[in-house]
Amino acid sequence: MSEPRSLVDLSAQARLRTGAPAAAPRLRVLCCPPSGAAAGYWRFLVREDVHVLGVQYPGRESRFRDPAAPSLTALAEEAAAAAAAAPWAGDGVPLVVLGHSMGAAVAAELASALQHRHGLRPALLALSAKAAPGTDGPGTDGPGADEPADGDGPAGLRADELDSDEALVRWLRGLGGTPEAVLANPELLALQLPVLRADLRLSLAHDRLPAPVAAPLLLLRGTRDATVGRAAMAGWRAAAGGPVHVREYEGGHHPLAEHRDELLADLAACAGPSSSAPPPAPPSDPPR
């Protein structure tokens, strides 16, 4: 049975390429990519004993012709419904919901929807390089005046510059993670920038924390990430119903691929027990 278009089974794709046999996973990771990226962003996580699935946003790869989502919450709810209906749902393998940058906000909403709408409790919610809503600027409990605010704020890019291709390219170059060959290619930029612009608008408009998830929370950040500070990320604690763990990896805004084995070890170590029962029919009025 194939996954819905909103989910991409990256582990299955890897087996097709390599001919490797399927192995029983010890961990399942449902991954939400950053703004402008597609599900394939997470291919680096694939390992024989880890089942990796990427959330595919509209407007890219297999969903190239799909219109942009109306909200970040809609992205999460679509993915949650697909995950809850998947043949692996509730099979007892610990489910980690992981998101990076804009994807962290999607992941938080996704994990909450899985629990409160579909009765499927994740084993861990892992959020990387994204300020919690309401902490994207200086404040008494948010980042200080000298601390970076939010990579999707977007730091170094004013809201009135979102329509400027030059400003977006400058911002991407400052973040790192995008090959210079892409940034210097007008044809590739013509495909990527509209998707990035739509994602940034969704991220900027998202201003709420979801209902707390009864799972551990893992906060991830690069040691040299100039886009988000520790205090801004700490705001996600309000969305946690379990213990909170913090890990920092050497690097900038995109450190996860360079620390794959360390990341997978941290995900496994921080994950708690997840619900192994098949998800019941969703309630008509989930808590908020």
Tab-separated table of C-alpha atoms in Angstrom:
chain	number	residue	atom	x	y	z
A	1	MET	CA	0.000	0.000	0.000
A	2	SER	CA	1.522	3.317	-1.054
A	3	GLU	CA	1.655	6.338	1.202
A	4	PRO	CA	-0.551	9.384	0.476
A	5	ARG	CA	1.161	12.147	-1.463
A	6	SER	CA	1.530	14.179	1.729
A	7	LEU	CA	3.927	11.509	3.066
A	8	VAL	CA	7.042	10.147	1.354
A	9	ASP	CA	8.553	6.877	2.562
A	10	LEU	CA	12.233	7.759	2.222
A	11	SER	CA	13.329	4.387	3.603
A	12	ALA	CA	11.375	2.550	0.901
A	13	GLN	CA	12.917	4.790	-1.758
A	14	ALA	CA	16.384	3.926	-0.462
A	15	ARG	CA	15.617	0.187	-0.601
A	16	LEU	CA	14.482	0.539	-4.205
A	17	ARG	CA	17.752	2.247	-5.118
A	18	THR	CA	20.037	-0.141	-3.277
A	19	GLY	CA	18.105	-3.396	-3.331
A	20	ALA	CA	18.525	-3.718	0.441
A	21	PRO	CA	15.940	-5.918	2.184
A	22	ALA	CA	13.409	-4.383	4.557
A	23	ALA	CA	14.376	-4.626	8.216
A	24	ALA	CA	12.228	-4.295	11.308
A	25	PRO	CA	12.744	-0.694	12.467
A	26	ARG	CA	13.614	0.188	16.051
A	27	LEU	CA	12.492	3.770	15.462
A	28	ARG	CA	10.136	5.562	13.079
A	29	VAL	CA	10.787	9.244	12.336
A	30	LEU	CA	8.135	11.444	10.732
A	31	CYS	CA	10.021	14.496	9.439
A	32	CYS	CA	8.852	18.009	8.521
A	33	PRO	CA	11.246	19.971	6.262
A	34	PRO	CA	12.188	23.653	6.532
A	35	SER	CA	10.763	26.424	4.355
A	36	GLY	CA	11.419	25.963	0.647
A	37	ALA	CA	12.481	22.318	1.078
A	38	ALA	CA	10.811	19.039	0.176
A	39	ALA	CA	10.475	15.684	1.912
A	40	GLY	CA	13.780	14.575	0.380
A	41	TYR	CA	15.590	17.020	2.682
A	42	TRP	CA	15.595	14.178	5.237
A	43	ARG	CA	17.224	11.433	3.133
A	44	PHE	CA	20.367	11.744	5.223
A	45	LEU	CA	18.508	10.140	8.168
A	46	VAL	CA	17.785	6.850	6.393
A	47	ARG	CA	19.454	3.875	8.036
A	48	GLU	CA	18.602	0.180	7.926
A	49	ASP	CA	16.980	0.095	11.361
A	50	VAL	CA	15.203	3.470	11.168
A	51	HIS	CA	11.976	4.031	9.211
A	52	VAL	CA	12.115	7.596	7.841
A	53	LEU	CA	9.073	9.340	6.385
A	54	GLY	CA	9.063	12.889	5.053
A	55	VAL	CA	6.086	15.226	5.015
A	56	GLN	CA	5.642	16.521	1.477
A	57	TYR	CA	4.304	20.067	1.338
A	58	PRO	CA	2.369	21.233	-1.748
A	59	GLY	CA	4.225	22.861	-4.641
A	60	ARG	CA	7.326	20.637	-4.780
A	61	GLU	CA	8.530	17.249	-6.035
A	62	SER	CA	5.551	14.865	-6.315
A	63	ARG	CA	3.163	17.705	-5.386
A	64	PHE	CA	4.584	20.269	-7.769
A	65	ARG	CA	1.173	21.228	-9.207
A	66	ASP	CA	-0.694	21.351	-5.897
A	67	PRO	CA	-1.686	24.825	-4.673
A	68	ALA	CA	-0.086	26.227	-1.546
A	69	ALA	CA	-1.687	25.318	1.769
A	70	PRO	CA	-3.901	27.968	3.393
A	71	SER	CA	-2.084	27.704	6.726
A	72	LEU	CA	0.699	25.921	8.518
A	73	THR	CA	-1.928	24.172	10.624
A	74	ALA	CA	-3.539	22.805	7.468
A	75	LEU	CA	-0.201	21.304	6.430
A	76	ALA	CA	0.066	19.557	9.787
A	77	GLU	CA	-3.508	18.293	9.852
A	78	GLU	CA	-3.193	16.817	6.363
A	79	ALA	CA	-0.025	14.952	7.352
A	80	ALA	CA	-1.531	13.794	10.656
A	81	ALA	CA	-4.558	12.294	8.928
A	82	ALA	CA	-2.301	10.487	6.464
A	83	ALA	CA	-0.026	9.169	9.225
A	84	ALA	CA	-2.925	7.958	11.370
A	85	ALA	CA	-4.360	6.052	8.379
A	86	ALA	CA	-1.021	4.508	7.342
A	87	PRO	CA	-0.645	0.709	7.605
A	88	TRP	CA	2.174	1.124	10.146
A	89	ALA	CA	0.158	3.333	12.531
A	90	GLY	CA	-0.011	1.841	16.005
A	91	ASP	CA	2.345	-1.065	15.237
A	92	GLY	CA	4.367	-0.492	18.406
A	93	VAL	CA	7.442	1.081	16.800
A	94	PRO	CA	8.255	4.330	18.670
A	95	LEU	CA	7.144	7.282	16.548
A	96	VAL	CA	9.255	10.440	16.606
A	97	VAL	CA	7.890	13.650	15.056
A	98	LEU	CA	10.818	15.832	13.959
A	99	GLY	CA	10.830	19.262	12.344
A	100	HIS	CA	13.527	21.750	11.360
A	101	SER	CA	13.087	25.538	11.132
A	102	MET	CA	9.582	26.159	9.708
A	103	GLY	CA	9.139	22.383	9.879
A	104	ALA	CA	9.444	22.551	13.665
A	105	ALA	CA	6.197	24.521	13.859
A	106	VAL	CA	4.570	22.018	11.478
A	107	ALA	CA	5.885	19.144	13.612
A	108	ALA	CA	4.478	20.612	16.828
A	109	GLU	CA	1.024	20.957	15.256
A	110	LEU	CA	1.331	17.504	13.660
A	111	ALA	CA	2.220	15.760	16.914
A	112	SER	CA	-0.637	17.528	18.703
A	113	ALA	CA	-3.114	16.551	15.975
A	114	LEU	CA	-1.950	12.925	16.080
A	115	GLN	CA	-2.653	12.740	19.803
A	116	HIS	CA	-5.770	14.872	20.149
A	117	ARG	CA	-7.532	14.140	16.856
A	118	HIS	CA	-6.392	10.612	16.063
A	119	GLY	CA	-5.500	9.030	19.383
A	120	LEU	CA	-1.949	8.218	18.256
A	121	ARG	CA	0.577	9.468	20.804
A	122	PRO	CA	4.132	10.128	19.545
A	123	ALA	CA	7.077	8.822	21.536
A	124	LEU	CA	8.961	12.107	21.075
A	125	LEU	CA	8.511	15.582	19.613
A	126	ALA	CA	11.852	16.949	18.346
A	127	LEU	CA	12.044	20.602	17.266
A	128	SER	CA	15.081	22.176	15.610
A	129	ALA	CA	16.120	25.786	14.925
A	130	LYS	CA	12.772	27.509	15.345
A	131	ALA	CA	11.496	30.017	17.890
A	132	ALA	CA	8.229	29.197	19.598
A	133	PRO	CA	5.295	31.416	18.581
A	134	GLY	CA	5.240	34.540	20.715
A	135	THR	CA	9.005	34.515	21.325
A	136	ASP	CA	10.204	35.869	17.980
A	137	GLY	CA	11.423	39.181	19.314
A	138	PRO	CA	12.993	40.806	22.375
A	139	GLY	CA	11.017	40.414	25.564
A	140	THR	CA	11.297	39.610	29.234
A	141	ASP	CA	10.894	35.870	28.715
A	142	GLY	CA	12.022	35.705	25.095
A	143	PRO	CA	15.389	36.374	23.494
A	144	GLY	CA	17.357	39.315	24.766
A	145	ALA	CA	18.115	42.354	22.668
A	146	ASP	CA	21.404	40.815	21.568
A	147	GLU	CA	20.017	37.322	20.886
A	148	PRO	CA	18.825	36.183	17.449
A	149	ALA	CA	15.074	35.867	17.090
A	150	ASP	CA	13.950	33.339	14.487
A	151	GLY	CA	15.268	31.862	11.247
A	152	ASP	CA	11.783	32.109	9.756
A	153	GLY	CA	11.227	35.534	11.408
A	154	PRO	CA	12.983	35.844	9.124
A	155	ALA	CA	16.219	37.132	10.655
A	156	GLY	CA	17.912	39.623	8.363
A	157	LEU	CA	14.867	39.801	6.069
A	158	ARG	CA	12.112	42.360	6.570
A	159	ALA	CA	8.508	41.412	5.873
A	160	ASP	CA	8.396	44.007	3.079
A	161	GLU	CA	11.321	42.228	1.370
A	162	LEU	CA	9.504	38.917	0.879
A	163	ASP	CA	8.536	39.901	-2.666
A	164	SER	CA	12.144	40.650	-3.605
A	165	ASP	CA	14.025	37.784	-5.247
A	166	GLU	CA	17.333	39.513	-4.499
A	167	ALA	CA	16.506	39.792	-0.796
A	168	LEU	CA	15.470	36.136	-0.592
A	169	VAL	CA	18.686	35.001	-2.287
A	170	ARG	CA	20.733	37.155	0.087
A	171	TRP	CA	18.875	35.660	3.038
A	172	LEU	CA	19.357	32.083	1.787
A	173	ARG	CA	23.056	32.666	1.266
A	174	GLY	CA	23.367	33.963	4.819
A	175	LEU	CA	21.573	30.934	6.266
A	176	GLY	CA	23.768	28.435	4.460
A	177	GLY	CA	22.521	25.026	3.381
A	178	THR	CA	21.579	26.033	-0.186
A	179	PRO	CA	24.223	25.158	-2.814
A	180	GLU	CA	25.763	28.189	-4.495
A	181	ALA	CA	25.059	26.493	-7.847
A	182	VAL	CA	21.346	26.844	-7.080
A	183	LEU	CA	21.604	30.436	-5.860
A	184	ALA	CA	23.460	31.445	-9.039
A	185	ASN	CA	21.069	29.679	-11.437
A	186	PRO	CA	18.093	31.850	-12.506
A	187	GLU	CA	16.113	28.867	-13.801
A	188	LEU	CA	16.426	26.935	-10.566
A	189	LEU	CA	15.619	30.037	-8.525
A	190	ALA	CA	12.489	30.600	-10.607
A	191	LEU	CA	11.268	27.205	-9.376
A	192	GLN	CA	12.415	27.498	-5.770
A	193	LEU	CA	11.706	31.082	-4.738
A	194	PRO	CA	7.887	31.041	-5.152
A	195	VAL	CA	7.721	27.940	-2.937
A	196	LEU	CA	10.046	29.501	-0.370
A	197	ARG	CA	8.068	32.744	-0.386
A	198	ALA	CA	4.778	30.892	0.200
A	199	ASP	CA	6.305	28.894	3.050
A	200	LEU	CA	7.704	31.994	4.736
A	201	ARG	CA	4.306	33.672	4.608
A	202	LEU	CA	2.752	30.625	6.310
A	203	SER	CA	5.481	30.617	8.935
A	204	LEU	CA	5.157	34.341	9.642
A	205	ALA	CA	1.361	34.039	9.983
A	206	HIS	CA	1.513	31.148	12.451
A	207	ASP	CA	1.151	32.633	15.929
A	208	ARG	CA	-0.050	29.922	18.294
A	209	LEU	CA	1.185	26.975	20.311
A	210	PRO	CA	-0.725	23.702	19.836
A	211	ALA	CA	-2.352	21.712	22.609
A	212	PRO	CA	0.446	20.082	24.622
A	213	VAL	CA	1.644	16.622	23.604
A	214	ALA	CA	2.023	13.957	26.284
A	215	ALA	CA	5.512	13.018	25.125
A	216	PRO	CA	9.081	14.117	25.792
A	217	LEU	CA	10.289	17.215	23.970
A	218	LEU	CA	13.753	17.475	22.418
A	219	LEU	CA	14.994	20.951	21.451
A	220	LEU	CA	17.813	21.025	18.867
A	221	ARG	CA	20.032	23.892	17.798
A	222	GLY	CA	23.329	24.542	16.033
A	223	THR	CA	25.979	26.127	18.268
A	224	ARG	CA	26.614	28.867	15.684
A	225	ASP	CA	23.035	29.336	14.491
A	226	ALA	CA	22.658	33.093	14.047
A	227	THR	CA	18.890	32.850	13.466
A	228	VAL	CA	17.459	31.559	16.735
A	229	GLY	CA	18.574	31.743	20.344
A	230	ARG	CA	18.182	29.353	23.257
A	231	ALA	CA	15.569	31.473	25.026
A	232	ALA	CA	13.345	31.694	21.952
A	233	MET	CA	13.448	27.926	21.511
A	234	ALA	CA	12.722	27.388	25.202
A	235	GLY	CA	9.246	28.793	24.566
A	236	TRP	CA	8.300	25.398	23.101
A	237	ARG	CA	8.298	23.982	26.656
A	238	ALA	CA	4.693	25.132	26.946
A	239	ALA	CA	3.755	22.582	24.242
A	240	ALA	CA	5.347	19.698	26.172
A	241	GLY	CA	3.553	17.311	28.488
A	242	GLY	CA	6.691	15.331	29.291
A	243	PRO	CA	10.352	15.886	30.098
A	244	VAL	CA	12.289	18.444	28.055
A	245	HIS	CA	15.757	17.691	26.653
A	246	VAL	CA	18.134	20.125	24.939
A	247	ARG	CA	20.926	19.241	22.525
A	248	GLU	CA	23.272	21.524	20.587
A	249	TYR	CA	25.356	20.326	17.639
A	250	GLU	CA	28.404	22.058	16.242
A	251	GLY	CA	27.323	24.088	13.216
A	252	GLY	CA	25.045	26.833	11.937
A	253	HIS	CA	21.387	26.804	10.934
A	254	HIS	CA	21.533	23.403	9.186
A	255	PRO	CA	23.684	21.158	11.436
A	256	LEU	CA	21.585	17.984	11.488
A	257	ALA	CA	22.907	16.194	8.398
A	258	GLU	CA	26.496	16.528	9.617
A	259	HIS	CA	25.510	14.932	12.930
A	260	ARG	CA	23.219	12.157	11.679
A	261	ASP	CA	24.407	9.383	13.982
A	262	GLU	CA	24.430	11.681	17.005
A	263	LEU	CA	20.956	12.924	16.140
A	264	LEU	CA	19.545	9.406	15.763
A	265	ALA	CA	21.140	8.394	19.061
A	266	ASP	CA	19.566	11.406	20.785
A	267	LEU	CA	16.151	10.680	19.252
A	268	ALA	CA	16.262	7.081	20.474
A	269	ALA	CA	17.553	8.041	23.913
A	270	CYS	CA	14.915	10.737	24.506
A	271	ALA	CA	11.897	8.855	23.111
A	272	GLY	CA	9.390	7.576	25.620
A	273	PRO	CA	6.749	4.865	25.101
A	274	SER	CA	4.275	5.642	22.350
A	275	SER	CA	0.704	4.474	21.958
A	276	SER	CA	0.647	1.029	20.344
A	277	ALA	CA	-3.112	0.794	20.041
A	278	PRO	CA	-4.741	1.388	16.649
A	279	PRO	CA	-6.064	4.955	16.498
A	280	PRO	CA	-9.787	5.304	17.302
A	281	ALA	CA	-12.218	7.431	15.342
A	282	PRO	CA	-11.209	11.101	15.779
A	283	PRO	CA	-13.285	13.122	18.283
A	284	SER	CA	-15.577	15.796	16.907
A	285	ASP	CA	-14.158	18.577	19.077
A	286	PRO	CA	-10.475	18.080	19.942
A	287	PRO	CA	-9.075	20.051	22.870
A	288	ARG	CA	-7.188	23.247	22.114
